[in-house]
Amino acid sequence: MSSKPELAASRPAIDFIDLAAQQRRIKPKLDAAIARVLAHGGYIMGKEVGELESQLSAFCGAKYTLSCSNGTDALTLVLLAKNVGPGDAVFCPSFTFAATAEVVALRGATPVFVDILPDTFNMDPASLEQAIAKAKKDGLKPCGIIPVDLFGQPADYDAINKIAKTNNLWVMADAAQGFGGEYNGRKVGSLADVTTTSFFPAKPLGCYGDGGAVFTDDKELFDIMASLRVHGKGTDKYDNVRVGLNARLDTMQAAILIEKLAIFGDEITERQRVANRYNAGLKDVLATPAVPANMLSAWAQYTLVASSEAARTTLQAKLKEAGIPTNIYYPRPLHQQTAYASYPTATGGKLPVCEDLALRVFSLPMHPYLENETIDYIVENVRAIAATL
Ligand SMILES: *Cc1c(COP(=O)(O)O)cnc(C)c1O
């Protein structure tokens, strides 16, 4: 069998995400960009920050881009600008990174957890409608929806925006994983009232530290967030018109992101190549990711579904022996986490799809620089292990 340790030992280590390969590709440009910031010394809100914001708006088709300190603060800036607080219900999928619901709970509002669709891992519109009814019954005031583009794939914005409109709710897309994706020919960043993303190093568009951004066409919202980003400033930061944050993106990170954004479109194409090759090699042995024809995923992760929790354990252990790293996103849905277990769910209890998938999903190495030969080695090993299950 191809997963023999001696074969693994003869191969270079396989990275789950290879940031070094990307760095080698653009190293001279990164060095020059960093040197320019060191030379001009405008470390806070230097000119690269505004340049990046313009380039991001042009890339995704949003009228306004506000860069900020990280993807979590991006979500918080929007909730602060919209005055979300106690008594308000905000609807989030339970199968996501904690930040999506954390920001809601920190404002004193109530995250209401929604189940996901079994094939796309994204918010289930039917469960969302159930959650809205549940929140009203509980005496909460529904105010907004936070769909997540899990693993890079856009949520079903047509269905979600329609439900939002009927119920007079805003939609904030948490595109920390989805930036670079498309839905009906439109880029993520222009699919909801407001969209947030993260530039955490491991995200599809990552910097070398923390960073994030908010995208919107709403000028009033943008202006309030621009004030909130710098301590609620009015004419300047010593004129404080509202209680705000220090939530700026560093100039150095903006300069780095400008160089990475220049190759981002090409990297998305390369991620699609990797996903296509995995799909072709694995679709007859395991449940491979389903991306509807009207969507393009940013492929933050390539996630498979094993037939059972035991099958997943075996697959992960044997892949590890063959030198192939895997990860589980996410081992436990938020409504089952200690910090969030007391918040309501769409059903008032279990969210069966999230709970089932948390036991069976696992992700394979995914990055734009994964070579075909390495993908084939991974595919061959997954196939060989799956055949024994
Ligand atoms: C990474 C992530 C965030 C948080 O981004 P940070 O930049 O780490 O604060 C929020 N939501 C989702 C879905 C994420 O994957």
mmCIF file of C-alpha atoms and ligand atoms in Angstrom:
data_model
loop_
_atom_site.group_PDB
_atom_site.id
_atom_site.type_symbol
_atom_site.label_atom_id
_atom_site.label_comp_id
_atom_site.label_asym_id
_atom_site.label_seq_id
_atom_site.Cartn_x
_atom_site.Cartn_y
_atom_site.Cartn_z
ATOM 1 C CA MET A 1 0.000 0.000 0.000
ATOM 2 C CA SER A 2 1.209 3.500 -0.793
ATOM 3 C CA SER A 3 0.880 4.755 2.780
ATOM 4 C CA LYS A 4 3.965 2.838 3.919
ATOM 5 C CA PRO A 5 6.147 4.939 6.238
ATOM 6 C CA GLU A 6 9.268 4.503 4.047
ATOM 7 C CA LEU A 7 7.432 6.172 1.167
ATOM 8 C CA ALA A 8 6.331 8.988 3.451
ATOM 9 C CA ALA A 9 9.881 9.418 4.737
ATOM 10 C CA SER A 10 11.264 9.812 1.219
ATOM 11 C CA ARG A 11 8.947 12.717 0.440
ATOM 12 C CA PRO A 12 9.357 16.367 1.378
ATOM 13 C CA ALA A 13 6.944 17.289 4.204
ATOM 14 C CA ILE A 14 3.486 18.276 2.970
ATOM 15 C CA ASP A 15 2.230 21.569 4.411
ATOM 16 C CA PHE A 16 -1.439 21.999 5.271
ATOM 17 C CA ILE A 17 -1.055 25.627 4.111
ATOM 18 C CA ASP A 18 2.223 26.689 2.465
ATOM 19 C CA LEU A 19 2.754 30.401 3.119
ATOM 20 C CA ALA A 20 6.490 30.086 2.383
ATOM 21 C CA ALA A 21 5.883 29.178 -1.291
ATOM 22 C CA GLN A 22 3.808 32.333 -1.760
ATOM 23 C CA GLN A 23 6.490 34.388 -0.009
ATOM 24 C CA ARG A 24 9.201 33.027 -2.335
ATOM 25 C CA ARG A 25 7.092 34.032 -5.345
ATOM 26 C CA ILE A 26 6.830 37.727 -4.388
ATOM 27 C CA LYS A 27 9.767 38.163 -1.963
ATOM 28 C CA PRO A 28 11.498 41.075 -3.796
ATOM 29 C CA LYS A 29 8.174 42.954 -4.025
ATOM 30 C CA LEU A 30 7.409 42.359 -0.340
ATOM 31 C CA ASP A 31 10.899 43.504 0.675
ATOM 32 C CA ALA A 32 10.551 46.682 -1.389
ATOM 33 C CA ALA A 33 7.060 47.383 -0.012
ATOM 34 C CA ILE A 34 8.233 46.978 3.593
ATOM 35 C CA ALA A 35 11.308 49.120 2.902
ATOM 36 C CA ARG A 36 9.084 51.905 1.532
ATOM 37 C CA VAL A 37 7.043 51.981 4.754
ATOM 38 C CA LEU A 38 10.232 52.007 6.856
ATOM 39 C CA ALA A 39 11.494 54.917 4.734
ATOM 40 C CA HIS A 40 8.381 57.098 4.963
ATOM 41 C CA GLY A 41 7.644 56.173 8.587
ATOM 42 C CA GLY A 42 3.861 56.588 8.406
ATOM 43 C CA TYR A 43 3.219 53.434 10.403
ATOM 44 C CA ILE A 44 -0.322 54.367 11.404
ATOM 45 C CA MET A 45 -2.810 55.197 8.615
ATOM 46 C CA GLY A 46 0.024 55.729 6.122
ATOM 47 C CA LYS A 47 -0.774 56.125 2.440
ATOM 48 C CA GLU A 48 -0.762 52.349 1.744
ATOM 49 C CA VAL A 49 -3.893 51.970 3.914
ATOM 50 C CA GLY A 50 -6.007 54.159 1.604
ATOM 51 C CA GLU A 51 -4.396 52.630 -1.491
ATOM 52 C CA LEU A 52 -5.272 49.123 -0.343
ATOM 53 C CA GLU A 53 -8.848 50.171 0.457
ATOM 54 C CA SER A 54 -9.313 51.557 -3.084
ATOM 55 C CA GLN A 55 -7.832 48.419 -4.621
ATOM 56 C CA LEU A 56 -10.052 46.151 -2.522
ATOM 57 C CA SER A 57 -13.166 48.140 -3.573
ATOM 58 C CA ALA A 58 -12.136 47.774 -7.227
ATOM 59 C CA PHE A 59 -11.481 44.059 -6.747
ATOM 60 C CA CYS A 60 -14.840 43.155 -5.191
ATOM 61 C CA GLY A 61 -17.167 45.828 -6.550
ATOM 62 C CA ALA A 62 -18.128 47.404 -3.211
ATOM 63 C CA LYS A 63 -18.376 51.222 -3.174
ATOM 64 C CA TYR A 64 -16.606 51.573 0.179
ATOM 65 C CA THR A 65 -13.902 49.537 1.914
ATOM 66 C CA LEU A 66 -12.817 50.190 5.480
ATOM 67 C CA SER A 67 -9.698 48.273 6.495
ATOM 68 C CA CYS A 68 -9.376 47.394 10.166
ATOM 69 C CA SER A 69 -7.444 45.496 12.830
ATOM 70 C CA ASN A 70 -8.856 41.965 12.245
ATOM 71 C CA GLY A 71 -11.898 40.031 11.059
ATOM 72 C CA THR A 72 -13.482 40.012 14.515
ATOM 73 C CA ASP A 73 -13.231 43.801 14.888
ATOM 74 C CA ALA A 74 -14.687 44.115 11.373
ATOM 75 C CA LEU A 75 -17.828 42.346 12.646
ATOM 76 C CA THR A 76 -17.836 44.461 15.822
ATOM 77 C CA LEU A 77 -17.528 47.763 13.907
ATOM 78 C CA VAL A 78 -20.720 46.908 12.022
ATOM 79 C CA LEU A 79 -22.625 45.841 15.154
ATOM 80 C CA LEU A 80 -21.535 49.048 16.946
ATOM 81 C CA ALA A 81 -22.535 51.192 13.970
ATOM 82 C CA LYS A 82 -25.939 49.499 13.914
ATOM 83 C CA ASN A 83 -26.366 49.923 17.690
ATOM 84 C CA VAL A 84 -26.965 46.214 18.284
ATOM 85 C CA GLY A 85 -27.548 45.547 21.975
ATOM 86 C CA PRO A 86 -29.586 43.774 24.655
ATOM 87 C CA GLY A 87 -32.910 42.379 23.436
ATOM 88 C CA ASP A 88 -31.723 42.143 19.825
ATOM 89 C CA ALA A 89 -31.536 38.751 18.091
ATOM 90 C CA VAL A 90 -28.845 38.148 15.466
ATOM 91 C CA PHE A 91 -28.984 34.931 13.434
ATOM 92 C CA CYS A 92 -25.726 33.002 12.864
ATOM 93 C CA PRO A 93 -24.908 29.514 11.640
ATOM 94 C CA SER A 94 -23.720 27.269 14.466
ATOM 95 C CA PHE A 95 -21.074 25.623 12.278
ATOM 96 C CA THR A 96 -18.513 28.455 12.159
ATOM 97 C CA PHE A 97 -15.530 29.955 13.961
ATOM 98 C CA ALA A 98 -16.489 31.411 17.365
ATOM 99 C CA ALA A 99 -15.928 35.042 16.291
ATOM 100 C CA THR A 100 -19.186 35.102 14.272
ATOM 101 C CA ALA A 101 -21.333 34.709 17.399
ATOM 102 C CA GLU A 102 -18.862 36.090 19.947
ATOM 103 C CA VAL A 103 -19.217 39.669 18.679
ATOM 104 C CA VAL A 104 -23.011 39.455 19.057
ATOM 105 C CA ALA A 105 -22.822 38.110 22.614
ATOM 106 C CA LEU A 106 -20.220 40.745 23.559
ATOM 107 C CA ARG A 107 -22.666 43.509 22.564
ATOM 108 C CA GLY A 108 -25.173 42.030 25.017
ATOM 109 C CA ALA A 109 -27.370 40.879 22.129
ATOM 110 C CA THR A 110 -28.518 37.282 21.579
ATOM 111 C CA PRO A 111 -26.971 35.068 18.912
ATOM 112 C CA VAL A 112 -29.644 32.651 17.658
ATOM 113 C CA PHE A 113 -28.071 29.561 16.115
ATOM 114 C CA VAL A 114 -29.207 28.309 12.715
ATOM 115 C CA ASP A 115 -28.553 24.887 11.180
ATOM 116 C CA ILE A 116 -26.636 24.372 7.929
ATOM 117 C CA LEU A 117 -27.207 22.572 4.632
ATOM 118 C CA PRO A 118 -25.550 19.131 4.492
ATOM 119 C CA ASP A 119 -23.968 19.635 1.047
ATOM 120 C CA THR A 120 -22.635 23.228 1.205
ATOM 121 C CA PHE A 121 -22.043 23.512 5.001
ATOM 122 C CA ASN A 122 -23.678 26.979 4.830
ATOM 123 C CA MET A 123 -26.716 28.523 6.553
ATOM 124 C CA ASP A 124 -29.969 26.676 5.786
ATOM 125 C CA PRO A 125 -32.623 29.241 4.735
ATOM 126 C CA ALA A 126 -35.444 27.044 6.121
ATOM 127 C CA SER A 127 -33.695 26.809 9.502
ATOM 128 C CA LEU A 128 -33.178 30.604 9.385
ATOM 129 C CA GLU A 129 -36.941 31.155 9.021
ATOM 130 C CA GLN A 130 -37.537 28.795 11.921
ATOM 131 C CA ALA A 131 -34.963 30.729 14.012
ATOM 132 C CA ILE A 132 -36.636 34.077 13.293
ATOM 133 C CA ALA A 133 -39.990 32.690 14.466
ATOM 134 C CA LYS A 134 -38.312 31.212 17.579
ATOM 135 C CA ALA A 135 -36.661 34.550 18.478
ATOM 136 C CA LYS A 136 -39.977 36.404 18.187
ATOM 137 C CA LYS A 137 -41.660 33.794 20.362
ATOM 138 C CA ASP A 138 -38.892 34.287 22.952
ATOM 139 C CA GLY A 139 -39.661 38.031 23.047
ATOM 140 C CA LEU A 140 -36.452 39.048 21.233
ATOM 141 C CA LYS A 141 -36.286 41.673 18.490
ATOM 142 C CA PRO A 142 -34.839 40.147 15.295
ATOM 143 C CA CYS A 143 -32.412 42.699 13.811
ATOM 144 C CA GLY A 144 -29.869 41.033 11.543
ATOM 145 C CA ILE A 145 -28.418 37.923 9.905
ATOM 146 C CA ILE A 146 -24.742 36.918 9.711
ATOM 147 C CA PRO A 147 -24.328 34.259 7.005
ATOM 148 C CA VAL A 148 -20.828 32.740 6.813
ATOM 149 C CA ASP A 149 -19.063 31.703 3.590
ATOM 150 C CA LEU A 150 -17.769 28.532 5.161
ATOM 151 C CA PHE A 151 -14.581 27.035 3.711
ATOM 152 C CA GLY A 152 -14.647 29.768 1.033
ATOM 153 C CA GLN A 153 -18.002 29.014 -0.527
ATOM 154 C CA PRO A 154 -20.537 31.863 -0.632
ATOM 155 C CA ALA A 155 -23.716 31.322 1.384
ATOM 156 C CA ASP A 156 -27.039 31.299 -0.505
ATOM 157 C CA TYR A 157 -27.416 35.101 -0.632
ATOM 158 C CA ASP A 158 -30.506 35.177 -2.895
ATOM 159 C CA ALA A 159 -32.507 33.096 -0.424
ATOM 160 C CA ILE A 160 -31.064 34.823 2.668
ATOM 161 C CA ASN A 161 -31.480 38.392 1.323
ATOM 162 C CA LYS A 162 -35.097 37.582 0.461
ATOM 163 C CA ILE A 163 -35.844 36.365 3.995
ATOM 164 C CA ALA A 164 -34.059 39.461 5.360
ATOM 165 C CA LYS A 165 -36.209 41.763 3.239
ATOM 166 C CA THR A 166 -39.462 40.068 4.271
ATOM 167 C CA ASN A 167 -38.505 40.386 7.936
ATOM 168 C CA ASN A 168 -36.876 43.844 7.719
ATOM 169 C CA LEU A 169 -33.428 42.582 8.801
ATOM 170 C CA TRP A 170 -29.944 43.607 7.680
ATOM 171 C CA VAL A 171 -27.482 41.037 6.302
ATOM 172 C CA MET A 172 -23.797 41.122 7.259
ATOM 173 C CA ALA A 173 -21.817 38.504 5.319
ATOM 174 C CA ASP A 174 -18.957 37.049 7.379
ATOM 175 C CA ALA A 175 -16.611 36.427 4.448
ATOM 176 C CA ALA A 176 -13.477 35.829 6.534
ATOM 177 C CA GLN A 177 -13.085 32.615 4.512
ATOM 178 C CA GLY A 178 -15.043 33.616 1.413
ATOM 179 C CA PHE A 179 -13.308 36.751 0.112
ATOM 180 C CA GLY A 180 -12.289 36.034 -3.502
ATOM 181 C CA GLY A 181 -15.379 33.898 -4.158
ATOM 182 C CA GLU A 182 -18.279 34.693 -6.513
ATOM 183 C CA TYR A 183 -22.056 34.230 -6.585
ATOM 184 C CA ASN A 184 -24.090 34.666 -9.800
ATOM 185 C CA GLY A 185 -21.092 36.390 -11.396
ATOM 186 C CA ARG A 186 -20.726 38.925 -8.561
ATOM 187 C CA LYS A 187 -17.808 39.010 -6.183
ATOM 188 C CA VAL A 188 -18.055 38.373 -2.445
ATOM 189 C CA GLY A 189 -18.021 41.862 -0.871
ATOM 190 C CA SER A 190 -21.014 43.071 -2.873
ATOM 191 C CA LEU A 191 -23.582 40.367 -2.082
ATOM 192 C CA ALA A 192 -25.025 41.638 1.215
ATOM 193 C CA ASP A 193 -25.788 45.008 2.891
ATOM 194 C CA VAL A 194 -22.339 44.793 4.427
ATOM 195 C CA THR A 195 -19.526 42.220 4.224
ATOM 196 C CA THR A 196 -16.577 41.611 6.515
ATOM 197 C CA THR A 197 -13.346 39.724 5.947
ATOM 198 C CA SER A 198 -10.175 38.740 7.765
ATOM 199 C CA PHE A 199 -6.556 38.965 6.648
ATOM 200 C CA PHE A 200 -5.361 36.454 9.276
ATOM 201 C CA PRO A 201 -2.334 34.753 7.656
ATOM 202 C CA ALA A 202 -4.107 31.450 6.908
ATOM 203 C CA LYS A 203 -7.141 33.003 5.163
ATOM 204 C CA PRO A 204 -7.242 33.042 1.333
ATOM 205 C CA LEU A 205 -6.008 36.675 1.354
ATOM 206 C CA GLY A 206 -3.806 36.895 4.448
ATOM 207 C CA CYS A 207 -1.241 39.379 5.722
ATOM 208 C CA TYR A 208 1.723 38.804 8.092
ATOM 209 C CA GLY A 209 -0.184 39.511 11.282
ATOM 210 C CA ASP A 210 -3.760 40.532 12.042
ATOM 211 C CA GLY A 211 -5.934 42.487 9.654
ATOM 212 C CA GLY A 212 -9.486 42.769 8.365
ATOM 213 C CA ALA A 213 -11.900 44.848 6.305
ATOM 214 C CA VAL A 214 -15.545 45.856 5.920
ATOM 215 C CA PHE A 215 -17.194 46.357 2.503
ATOM 216 C CA THR A 216 -20.447 48.239 1.860
ATOM 217 C CA ASP A 217 -22.281 50.529 -0.563
ATOM 218 C CA ASP A 218 -23.870 52.353 2.380
ATOM 219 C CA LYS A 219 -22.082 55.707 2.802
ATOM 220 C CA GLU A 220 -23.720 56.513 6.140
ATOM 221 C CA LEU A 221 -22.676 53.155 7.627
ATOM 222 C CA PHE A 222 -19.164 53.587 6.233
ATOM 223 C CA ASP A 223 -18.791 57.064 7.770
ATOM 224 C CA ILE A 224 -19.884 55.855 11.210
ATOM 225 C CA MET A 225 -17.454 52.914 11.047
ATOM 226 C CA ALA A 226 -14.607 55.200 9.944
ATOM 227 C CA SER A 227 -15.252 57.219 13.105
ATOM 228 C CA LEU A 228 -15.584 54.108 15.315
ATOM 229 C CA ARG A 229 -12.261 52.761 13.961
ATOM 230 C CA VAL A 230 -10.420 55.716 15.533
ATOM 231 C CA HIS A 231 -11.973 56.157 19.004
ATOM 232 C CA GLY A 232 -15.262 57.573 17.712
ATOM 233 C CA LYS A 233 -13.534 60.562 16.193
ATOM 234 C CA GLY A 234 -15.347 63.616 14.814
ATOM 235 C CA THR A 235 -13.133 66.123 13.039
ATOM 236 C CA ASP A 236 -10.046 64.422 14.560
ATOM 237 C CA LYS A 237 -9.212 61.881 17.254
ATOM 238 C CA TYR A 238 -9.309 64.552 19.960
ATOM 239 C CA ASP A 239 -12.919 65.309 18.993
ATOM 240 C CA ASN A 240 -14.884 62.301 20.239
ATOM 241 C CA VAL A 241 -18.459 62.140 19.007
ATOM 242 C CA ARG A 242 -19.175 58.487 19.920
ATOM 243 C CA VAL A 243 -17.593 55.697 21.994
ATOM 244 C CA GLY A 244 -15.317 53.792 19.619
ATOM 245 C CA LEU A 245 -12.315 51.510 19.285
ATOM 246 C CA ASN A 246 -8.731 51.496 18.150
ATOM 247 C CA ALA A 247 -9.338 49.202 15.187
ATOM 248 C CA ARG A 248 -6.927 50.371 12.476
ATOM 249 C CA LEU A 249 -4.973 48.210 10.026
ATOM 250 C CA ASP A 250 -1.184 48.786 10.297
ATOM 251 C CA THR A 251 0.412 50.501 7.295
ATOM 252 C CA MET A 252 2.968 47.673 7.118
ATOM 253 C CA GLN A 253 0.201 45.075 6.726
ATOM 254 C CA ALA A 254 -1.524 47.234 4.093
ATOM 255 C CA ALA A 255 1.732 47.428 2.107
ATOM 256 C CA ILE A 256 2.100 43.638 2.293
ATOM 257 C CA LEU A 257 -1.546 43.092 1.291
ATOM 258 C CA ILE A 258 -1.160 45.319 -1.792
ATOM 259 C CA GLU A 259 1.514 42.899 -3.078
ATOM 260 C CA LYS A 260 -0.556 39.835 -2.186
ATOM 261 C CA LEU A 261 -3.749 41.254 -3.751
ATOM 262 C CA ALA A 262 -1.859 41.607 -7.051
ATOM 263 C CA ILE A 263 -1.567 37.803 -7.302
ATOM 264 C CA PHE A 264 -4.802 36.940 -5.487
ATOM 265 C CA GLY A 265 -6.902 36.342 -8.632
ATOM 266 C CA ASP A 266 -4.286 33.931 -9.931
ATOM 267 C CA GLU A 267 -4.133 32.193 -6.550
ATOM 268 C CA ILE A 268 -7.910 31.638 -6.577
ATOM 269 C CA THR A 269 -7.522 29.988 -10.008
ATOM 270 C CA GLU A 270 -4.792 27.755 -8.583
ATOM 271 C CA ARG A 271 -6.954 26.822 -5.582
ATOM 272 C CA GLN A 272 -9.692 25.850 -8.045
ATOM 273 C CA ARG A 273 -7.162 23.632 -9.876
ATOM 274 C CA VAL A 274 -6.337 21.873 -6.595
ATOM 275 C CA ALA A 275 -10.027 21.424 -5.710
ATOM 276 C CA ASN A 276 -10.846 20.094 -9.195
ATOM 277 C CA ARG A 277 -8.062 17.516 -8.981
ATOM 278 C CA TYR A 278 -9.129 16.388 -5.502
ATOM 279 C CA ASN A 279 -12.768 16.183 -6.652
ATOM 280 C CA ALA A 280 -11.906 14.134 -9.745
ATOM 281 C CA GLY A 281 -9.797 11.721 -7.702
ATOM 282 C CA LEU A 282 -12.104 11.329 -4.716
ATOM 283 C CA LYS A 283 -15.722 11.828 -5.698
ATOM 284 C CA ASP A 284 -16.436 8.125 -6.087
ATOM 285 C CA VAL A 285 -15.033 7.181 -2.638
ATOM 286 C CA LEU A 286 -16.060 10.041 -0.290
ATOM 287 C CA ALA A 287 -18.482 12.971 -0.110
ATOM 288 C CA THR A 288 -16.549 15.784 -1.846
ATOM 289 C CA PRO A 289 -17.465 19.499 -1.536
ATOM 290 C CA ALA A 290 -20.546 20.525 -3.543
ATOM 291 C CA VAL A 291 -20.194 23.972 -5.119
ATOM 292 C CA PRO A 292 -23.391 24.960 -6.999
ATOM 293 C CA ALA A 293 -22.869 26.001 -10.652
ATOM 294 C CA ASN A 294 -23.661 29.690 -9.930
ATOM 295 C CA MET A 295 -20.883 29.955 -7.314
ATOM 296 C CA LEU A 296 -17.098 30.122 -7.203
ATOM 297 C CA SER A 297 -15.463 29.138 -3.919
ATOM 298 C CA ALA A 298 -12.351 30.883 -2.591
ATOM 299 C CA TRP A 299 -11.343 27.413 -1.297
ATOM 300 C CA ALA A 300 -10.180 28.469 2.151
ATOM 301 C CA GLN A 301 -10.448 24.758 3.007
ATOM 302 C CA TYR A 302 -11.030 21.542 1.088
ATOM 303 C CA THR A 303 -13.369 19.545 3.313
ATOM 304 C CA LEU A 304 -14.489 15.941 2.944
ATOM 305 C CA VAL A 305 -17.206 14.075 4.831
ATOM 306 C CA ALA A 306 -16.341 10.589 6.090
ATOM 307 C CA SER A 307 -19.034 7.920 6.408
ATOM 308 C CA SER A 308 -18.772 7.888 10.235
ATOM 309 C CA GLU A 309 -16.772 9.352 13.103
ATOM 310 C CA ALA A 310 -14.760 6.098 13.314
ATOM 311 C CA ALA A 311 -13.996 6.233 9.577
ATOM 312 C CA ARG A 312 -12.748 9.802 10.012
ATOM 313 C CA THR A 313 -10.488 8.794 12.904
ATOM 314 C CA THR A 314 -8.957 6.006 10.802
ATOM 315 C CA LEU A 315 -8.548 8.235 7.746
ATOM 316 C CA GLN A 316 -6.816 10.967 9.753
ATOM 317 C CA ALA A 317 -4.519 8.545 11.596
ATOM 318 C CA LYS A 318 -3.435 6.672 8.446
ATOM 319 C CA LEU A 319 -2.997 9.873 6.443
ATOM 320 C CA LYS A 320 -0.775 11.176 9.233
ATOM 321 C CA GLU A 321 1.365 8.019 8.963
ATOM 322 C CA ALA A 322 1.738 8.768 5.257
ATOM 323 C CA GLY A 323 2.931 12.309 6.065
ATOM 324 C CA ILE A 324 -0.355 13.974 5.068
ATOM 325 C CA PRO A 325 -1.668 16.571 7.552
ATOM 326 C CA THR A 326 -5.433 16.982 8.052
ATOM 327 C CA ASN A 327 -7.547 19.209 10.316
ATOM 328 C CA ILE A 328 -11.106 19.280 11.612
ATOM 329 C CA TYR A 329 -13.150 22.452 11.061
ATOM 330 C CA TYR A 330 -15.048 22.394 13.372
ATOM 331 C CA PRO A 331 -15.000 19.630 15.979
ATOM 332 C CA ARG A 332 -17.937 21.131 17.885
ATOM 333 C CA PRO A 333 -20.705 23.487 16.682
ATOM 334 C CA LEU A 334 -21.067 26.722 18.656
ATOM 335 C CA HIS A 335 -24.448 25.872 20.214
ATOM 336 C CA GLN A 336 -22.692 22.933 21.940
ATOM 337 C CA GLN A 337 -19.776 25.026 23.244
ATOM 338 C CA THR A 338 -19.633 25.920 26.950
ATOM 339 C CA ALA A 339 -19.728 29.666 26.231
ATOM 340 C CA TYR A 340 -22.719 29.516 23.879
ATOM 341 C CA ALA A 341 -24.835 26.584 25.078
ATOM 342 C CA SER A 342 -27.316 28.879 26.838
ATOM 343 C CA TYR A 343 -28.246 30.801 23.664
ATOM 344 C CA PRO A 344 -31.299 29.801 21.613
ATOM 345 C CA THR A 345 -31.249 27.615 18.501
ATOM 346 C CA ALA A 346 -33.667 27.525 15.565
ATOM 347 C CA THR A 347 -35.295 24.356 16.885
ATOM 348 C CA GLY A 348 -35.082 25.229 20.580
ATOM 349 C CA GLY A 349 -32.732 22.241 20.905
ATOM 350 C CA LYS A 350 -30.588 20.180 18.579
ATOM 351 C CA LEU A 351 -29.271 21.320 15.195
ATOM 352 C CA PRO A 352 -28.986 17.875 13.611
ATOM 353 C CA VAL A 353 -26.978 18.717 10.473
ATOM 354 C CA CYS A 354 -24.271 20.685 12.351
ATOM 355 C CA GLU A 355 -24.035 18.032 15.037
ATOM 356 C CA ASP A 356 -23.686 15.197 12.546
ATOM 357 C CA LEU A 357 -21.137 16.945 10.304
ATOM 358 C CA ALA A 358 -18.949 18.015 13.241
ATOM 359 C CA LEU A 359 -18.325 14.290 13.828
ATOM 360 C CA ARG A 360 -17.494 13.441 10.211
ATOM 361 C CA VAL A 361 -15.794 16.368 8.405
ATOM 362 C CA PHE A 362 -12.048 16.685 7.878
ATOM 363 C CA SER A 363 -9.978 18.949 5.659
ATOM 364 C CA LEU A 364 -7.061 18.106 3.361
ATOM 365 C CA PRO A 365 -4.066 20.347 2.588
ATOM 366 C CA MET A 366 -5.232 23.311 0.482
ATOM 367 C CA HIS A 367 -3.180 26.190 -0.911
ATOM 368 C CA PRO A 368 -2.428 27.594 -4.380
ATOM 369 C CA TYR A 369 1.076 26.073 -4.529
ATOM 370 C CA LEU A 370 0.111 22.423 -4.000
ATOM 371 C CA GLU A 371 1.659 20.518 -6.901
ATOM 372 C CA ASN A 372 -0.341 18.027 -8.963
ATOM 373 C CA GLU A 373 2.041 15.244 -8.022
ATOM 374 C CA THR A 374 1.472 15.932 -4.300
ATOM 375 C CA ILE A 375 -2.304 16.087 -4.820
ATOM 376 C CA ASP A 376 -2.110 12.703 -6.588
ATOM 377 C CA TYR A 377 -0.141 11.225 -3.676
ATOM 378 C CA ILE A 378 -2.788 12.497 -1.233
ATOM 379 C CA VAL A 379 -5.638 11.197 -3.429
ATOM 380 C CA GLU A 380 -3.980 7.795 -3.781
ATOM 381 C CA ASN A 381 -3.626 7.488 0.003
ATOM 382 C CA VAL A 382 -7.189 8.624 0.769
ATOM 383 C CA ARG A 383 -8.469 6.089 -1.803
ATOM 384 C CA ALA A 384 -6.357 3.266 -0.385
ATOM 385 C CA ILE A 385 -7.516 3.952 3.196
ATOM 386 C CA ALA A 386 -11.165 4.435 2.190
ATOM 387 C CA ALA A 387 -11.066 1.025 0.449
ATOM 388 C CA THR A 388 -10.268 -0.638 3.815
ATOM 389 C CA LEU A 389 -13.184 1.008 5.658
HETATM 390 C C1 LIG B 1 -11.083 33.763 10.907
HETATM 391 C C2 LIG B 1 -12.528 34.039 11.060
HETATM 392 C C3 LIG B 1 -13.011 35.168 11.753
HETATM 393 C C4 LIG B 1 -12.125 36.064 12.582
HETATM 394 O O1 LIG B 1 -11.087 36.689 11.925
HETATM 395 P P1 LIG B 1 -9.845 37.253 12.778
HETATM 396 O O2 LIG B 1 -9.116 38.096 11.783
HETATM 397 O O3 LIG B 1 -9.056 36.089 13.243
HETATM 398 O O4 LIG B 1 -10.389 38.066 13.885
HETATM 399 C C5 LIG B 1 -14.371 35.405 11.775
HETATM 400 N N1 LIG B 1 -15.224 34.575 11.155
HETATM 401 C C6 LIG B 1 -14.817 33.482 10.483
HETATM 402 C C7 LIG B 1 -15.824 32.614 9.813
HETATM 403 C C8 LIG B 1 -13.454 33.166 10.423
HETATM 404 O O5 LIG B 1 -13.055 32.069 9.763
#
